[in-house]
CSV table of C-alpha atoms in Angstrom, one decimal:
chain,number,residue,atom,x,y,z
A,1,UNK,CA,-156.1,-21.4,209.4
A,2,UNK,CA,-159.1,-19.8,207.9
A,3,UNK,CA,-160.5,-20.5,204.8
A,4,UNK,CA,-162.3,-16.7,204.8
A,5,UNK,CA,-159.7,-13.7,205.0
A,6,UNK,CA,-159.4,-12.3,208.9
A,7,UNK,CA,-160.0,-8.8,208.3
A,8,UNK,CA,-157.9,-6.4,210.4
A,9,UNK,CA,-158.7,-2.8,211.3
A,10,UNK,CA,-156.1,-2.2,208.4
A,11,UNK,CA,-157.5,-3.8,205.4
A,12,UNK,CA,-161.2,-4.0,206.2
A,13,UNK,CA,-163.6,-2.5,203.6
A,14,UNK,CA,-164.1,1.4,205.2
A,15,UNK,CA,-167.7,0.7,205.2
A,16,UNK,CA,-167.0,-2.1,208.1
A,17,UNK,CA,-164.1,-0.2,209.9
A,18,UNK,CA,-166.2,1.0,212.4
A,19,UNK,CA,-168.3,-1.8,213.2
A,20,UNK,CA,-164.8,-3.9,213.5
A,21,UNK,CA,-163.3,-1.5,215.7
A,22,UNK,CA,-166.0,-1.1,218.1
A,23,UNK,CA,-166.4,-4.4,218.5
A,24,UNK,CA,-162.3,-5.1,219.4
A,25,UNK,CA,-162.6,-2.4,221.5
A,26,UNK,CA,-165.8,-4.2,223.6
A,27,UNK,CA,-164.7,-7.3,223.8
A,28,UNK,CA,-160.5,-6.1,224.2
A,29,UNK,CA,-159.8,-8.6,221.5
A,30,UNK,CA,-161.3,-9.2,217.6
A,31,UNK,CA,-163.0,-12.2,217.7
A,32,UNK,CA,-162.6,-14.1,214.6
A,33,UNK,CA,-166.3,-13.8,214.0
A,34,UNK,CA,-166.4,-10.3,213.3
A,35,UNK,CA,-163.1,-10.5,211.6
A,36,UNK,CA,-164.6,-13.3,208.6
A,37,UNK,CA,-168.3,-11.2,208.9
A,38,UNK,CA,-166.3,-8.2,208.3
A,39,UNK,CA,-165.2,-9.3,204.7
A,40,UNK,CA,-169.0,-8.3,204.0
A,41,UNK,CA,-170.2,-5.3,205.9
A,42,UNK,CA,-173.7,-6.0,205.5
A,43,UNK,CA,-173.5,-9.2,207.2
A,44,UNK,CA,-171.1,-8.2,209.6
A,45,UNK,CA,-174.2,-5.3,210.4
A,46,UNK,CA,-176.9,-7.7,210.4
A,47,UNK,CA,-175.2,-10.2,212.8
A,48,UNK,CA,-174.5,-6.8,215.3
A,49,UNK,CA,-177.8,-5.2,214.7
A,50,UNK,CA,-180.0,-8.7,215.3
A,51,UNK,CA,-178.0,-9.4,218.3
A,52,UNK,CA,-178.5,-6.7,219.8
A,53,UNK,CA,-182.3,-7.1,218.9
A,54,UNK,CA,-182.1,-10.2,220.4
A,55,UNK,CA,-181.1,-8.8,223.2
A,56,UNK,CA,-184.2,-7.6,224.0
A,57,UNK,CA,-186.1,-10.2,224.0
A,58,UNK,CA,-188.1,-11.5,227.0
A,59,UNK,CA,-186.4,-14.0,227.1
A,60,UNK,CA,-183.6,-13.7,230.2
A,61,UNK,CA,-180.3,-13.3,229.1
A,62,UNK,CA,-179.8,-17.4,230.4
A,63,UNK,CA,-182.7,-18.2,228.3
A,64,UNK,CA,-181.0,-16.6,225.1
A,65,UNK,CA,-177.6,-18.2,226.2
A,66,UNK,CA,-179.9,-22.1,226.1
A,67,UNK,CA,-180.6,-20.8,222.8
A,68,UNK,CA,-177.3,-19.8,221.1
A,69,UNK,CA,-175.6,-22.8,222.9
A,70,UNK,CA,-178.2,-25.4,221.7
A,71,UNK,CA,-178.0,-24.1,218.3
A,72,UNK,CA,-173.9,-23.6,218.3
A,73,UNK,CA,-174.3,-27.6,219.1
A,74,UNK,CA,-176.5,-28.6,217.0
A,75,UNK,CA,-174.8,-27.2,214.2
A,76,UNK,CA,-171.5,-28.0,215.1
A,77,UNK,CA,-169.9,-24.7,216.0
A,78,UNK,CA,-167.0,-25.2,218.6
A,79,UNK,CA,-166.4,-21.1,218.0
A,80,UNK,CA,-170.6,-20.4,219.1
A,81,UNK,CA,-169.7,-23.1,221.7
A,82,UNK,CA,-167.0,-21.3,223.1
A,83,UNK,CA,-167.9,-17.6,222.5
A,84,UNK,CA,-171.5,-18.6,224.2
A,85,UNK,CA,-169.3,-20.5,227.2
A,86,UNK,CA,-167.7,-17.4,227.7
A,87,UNK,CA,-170.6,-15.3,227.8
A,88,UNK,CA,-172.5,-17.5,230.4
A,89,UNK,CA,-169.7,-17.6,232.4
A,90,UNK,CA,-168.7,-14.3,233.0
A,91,UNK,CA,-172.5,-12.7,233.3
A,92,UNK,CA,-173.2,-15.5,235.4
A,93,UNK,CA,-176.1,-16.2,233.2
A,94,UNK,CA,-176.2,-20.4,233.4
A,95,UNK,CA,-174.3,-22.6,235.8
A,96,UNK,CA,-172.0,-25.0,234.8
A,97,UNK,CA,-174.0,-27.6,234.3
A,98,UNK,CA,-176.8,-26.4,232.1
A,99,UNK,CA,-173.7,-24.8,230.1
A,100,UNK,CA,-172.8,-28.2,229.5
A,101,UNK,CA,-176.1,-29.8,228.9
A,102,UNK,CA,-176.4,-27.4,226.4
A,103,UNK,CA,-173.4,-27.9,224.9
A,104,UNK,CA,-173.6,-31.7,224.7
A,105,UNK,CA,-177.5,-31.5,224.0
A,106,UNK,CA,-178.5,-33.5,226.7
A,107,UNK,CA,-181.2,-32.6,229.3
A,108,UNK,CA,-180.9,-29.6,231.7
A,109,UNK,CA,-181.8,-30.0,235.1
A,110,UNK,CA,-184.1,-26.9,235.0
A,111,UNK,CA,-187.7,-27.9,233.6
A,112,UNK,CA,-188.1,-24.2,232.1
A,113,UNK,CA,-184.5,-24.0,230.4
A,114,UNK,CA,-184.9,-27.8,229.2
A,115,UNK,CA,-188.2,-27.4,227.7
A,116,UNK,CA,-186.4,-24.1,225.8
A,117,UNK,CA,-184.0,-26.3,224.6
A,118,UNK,CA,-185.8,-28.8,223.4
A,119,UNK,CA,-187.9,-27.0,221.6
A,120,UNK,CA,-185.2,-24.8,219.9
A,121,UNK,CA,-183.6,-28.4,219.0
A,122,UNK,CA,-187.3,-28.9,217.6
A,123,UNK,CA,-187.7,-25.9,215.7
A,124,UNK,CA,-183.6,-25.9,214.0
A,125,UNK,CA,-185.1,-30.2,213.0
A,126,UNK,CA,-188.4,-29.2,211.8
A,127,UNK,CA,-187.1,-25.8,209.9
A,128,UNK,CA,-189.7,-24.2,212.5
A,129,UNK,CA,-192.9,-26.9,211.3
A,130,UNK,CA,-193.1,-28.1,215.1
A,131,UNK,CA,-195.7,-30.6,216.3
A,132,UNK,CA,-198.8,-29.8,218.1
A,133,UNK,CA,-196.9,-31.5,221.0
A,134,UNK,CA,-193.6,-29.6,220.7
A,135,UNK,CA,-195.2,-26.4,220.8
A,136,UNK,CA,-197.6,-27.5,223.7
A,137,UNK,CA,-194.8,-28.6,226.0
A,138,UNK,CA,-193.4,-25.7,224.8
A,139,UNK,CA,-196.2,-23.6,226.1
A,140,UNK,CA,-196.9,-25.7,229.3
A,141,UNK,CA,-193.2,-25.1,230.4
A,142,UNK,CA,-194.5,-21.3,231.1
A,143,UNK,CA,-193.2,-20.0,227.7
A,144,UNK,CA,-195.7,-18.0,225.2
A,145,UNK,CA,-196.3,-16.8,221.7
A,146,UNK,CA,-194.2,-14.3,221.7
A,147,UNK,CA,-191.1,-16.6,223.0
A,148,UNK,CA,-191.9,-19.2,220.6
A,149,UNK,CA,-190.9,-16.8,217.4
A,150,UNK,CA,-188.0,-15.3,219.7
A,151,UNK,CA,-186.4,-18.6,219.6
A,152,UNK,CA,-186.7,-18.7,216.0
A,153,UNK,CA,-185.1,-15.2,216.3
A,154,UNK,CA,-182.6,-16.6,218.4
A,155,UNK,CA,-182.2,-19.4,216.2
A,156,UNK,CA,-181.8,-17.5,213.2
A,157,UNK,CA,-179.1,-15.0,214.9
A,158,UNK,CA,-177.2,-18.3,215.7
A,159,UNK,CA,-177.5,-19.6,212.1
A,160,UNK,CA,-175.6,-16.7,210.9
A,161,UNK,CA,-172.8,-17.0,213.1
A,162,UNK,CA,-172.4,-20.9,213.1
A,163,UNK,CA,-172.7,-21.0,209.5
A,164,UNK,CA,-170.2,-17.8,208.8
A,165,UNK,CA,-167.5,-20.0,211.2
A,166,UNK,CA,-168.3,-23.4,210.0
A,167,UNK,CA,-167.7,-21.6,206.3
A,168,UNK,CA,-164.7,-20.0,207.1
A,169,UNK,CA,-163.5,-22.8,209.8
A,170,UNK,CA,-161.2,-20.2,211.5
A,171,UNK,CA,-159.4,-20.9,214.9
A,172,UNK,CA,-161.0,-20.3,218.2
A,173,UNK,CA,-159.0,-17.2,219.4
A,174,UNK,CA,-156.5,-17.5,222.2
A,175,UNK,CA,-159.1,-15.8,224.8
A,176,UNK,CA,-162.1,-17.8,224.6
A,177,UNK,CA,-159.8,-21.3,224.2
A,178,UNK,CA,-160.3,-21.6,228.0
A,179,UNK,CA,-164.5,-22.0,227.0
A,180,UNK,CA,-163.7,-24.3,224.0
């Protein structure tokens, strides 16, 4: 049960009604995410309008995924864990077993994507104040500048949503239980 009202297409605040709908209608179900964000629009906007910011990143959409999985993990967030599952899965973005790595932050067998995770780990310990070292493995796994502040991007996209969840503690919905 959450702890944070569910909002419903019904008794959402108008100003959210819209965001709420469109995304029940995208995903074919209302994620309980959206439904606690909803109960403040603005937050409910910034999680939808960063994500899709995120989005664009150049990162690849696997890349991202080693982001919003490490940080889900590290911060304990079995609904992140399992929306993120989901969301590999189905694009095809990682294979199972970086998914997992991920998940149980442990190393991924992909130098590039462990060296990403790593440093995300590095960068949610050090509230961003990495090492020399941490950025320069960083930056000898191929990544650059520009990647470095879109996985605090990533990171902070992820904080919103793990936080929001572990605040409100709401259920897992049926469809992604399969990814839990």
């Amino acid at each position: 049960m959450s702890r944070i009202t569910l909002q419903t297409a019904e008794t959402v605040n108008p100003e959210a009604k819209a965001r709420l709908e469109t995304a029940q209608k995208n995903n074919g179900f209302l994620p309980n995410l959206i439904a606690v964000l909803a109960n403040a629009p603005t937050a409910l906007e910034t999680y939808q309008e960063v994500g899709a910011i995120n989005g664009r990143t150049s990162l690849t959409g696997g890349e991202r995924e080693v982001v919003q999985l490490t940080a889900a993990s590290v911060n304990g967030c079995g609904f992140c864990q399992a929306g993120h599952t989901a969301l590999s899965v189905k694009k095809k973005l990682l294979d199972d077993d970086a998914i997992k790595a991920s998940r149980q932050l442990g190393e991924l067998a992909d130098a590039r994507l462990n060296a990403l995770a790593e440093f995300t780990r590095a960068v949610m310990a050090n509230k961003g104040n990495v090492s020399d070292e941490e950025l320069a493995a960083f930056f000898a796994a191929g990544y650059n500048e520009q990647q470095a502040l879109e996985v605090v991007l990533g990171v902070s996209l992820a904080t919103l949503c793990n936080y929001a969840n572990n605040l409100a503690r709401s259920e897992i919905n049926p469809e992604l239980q399969a990814y839990a």
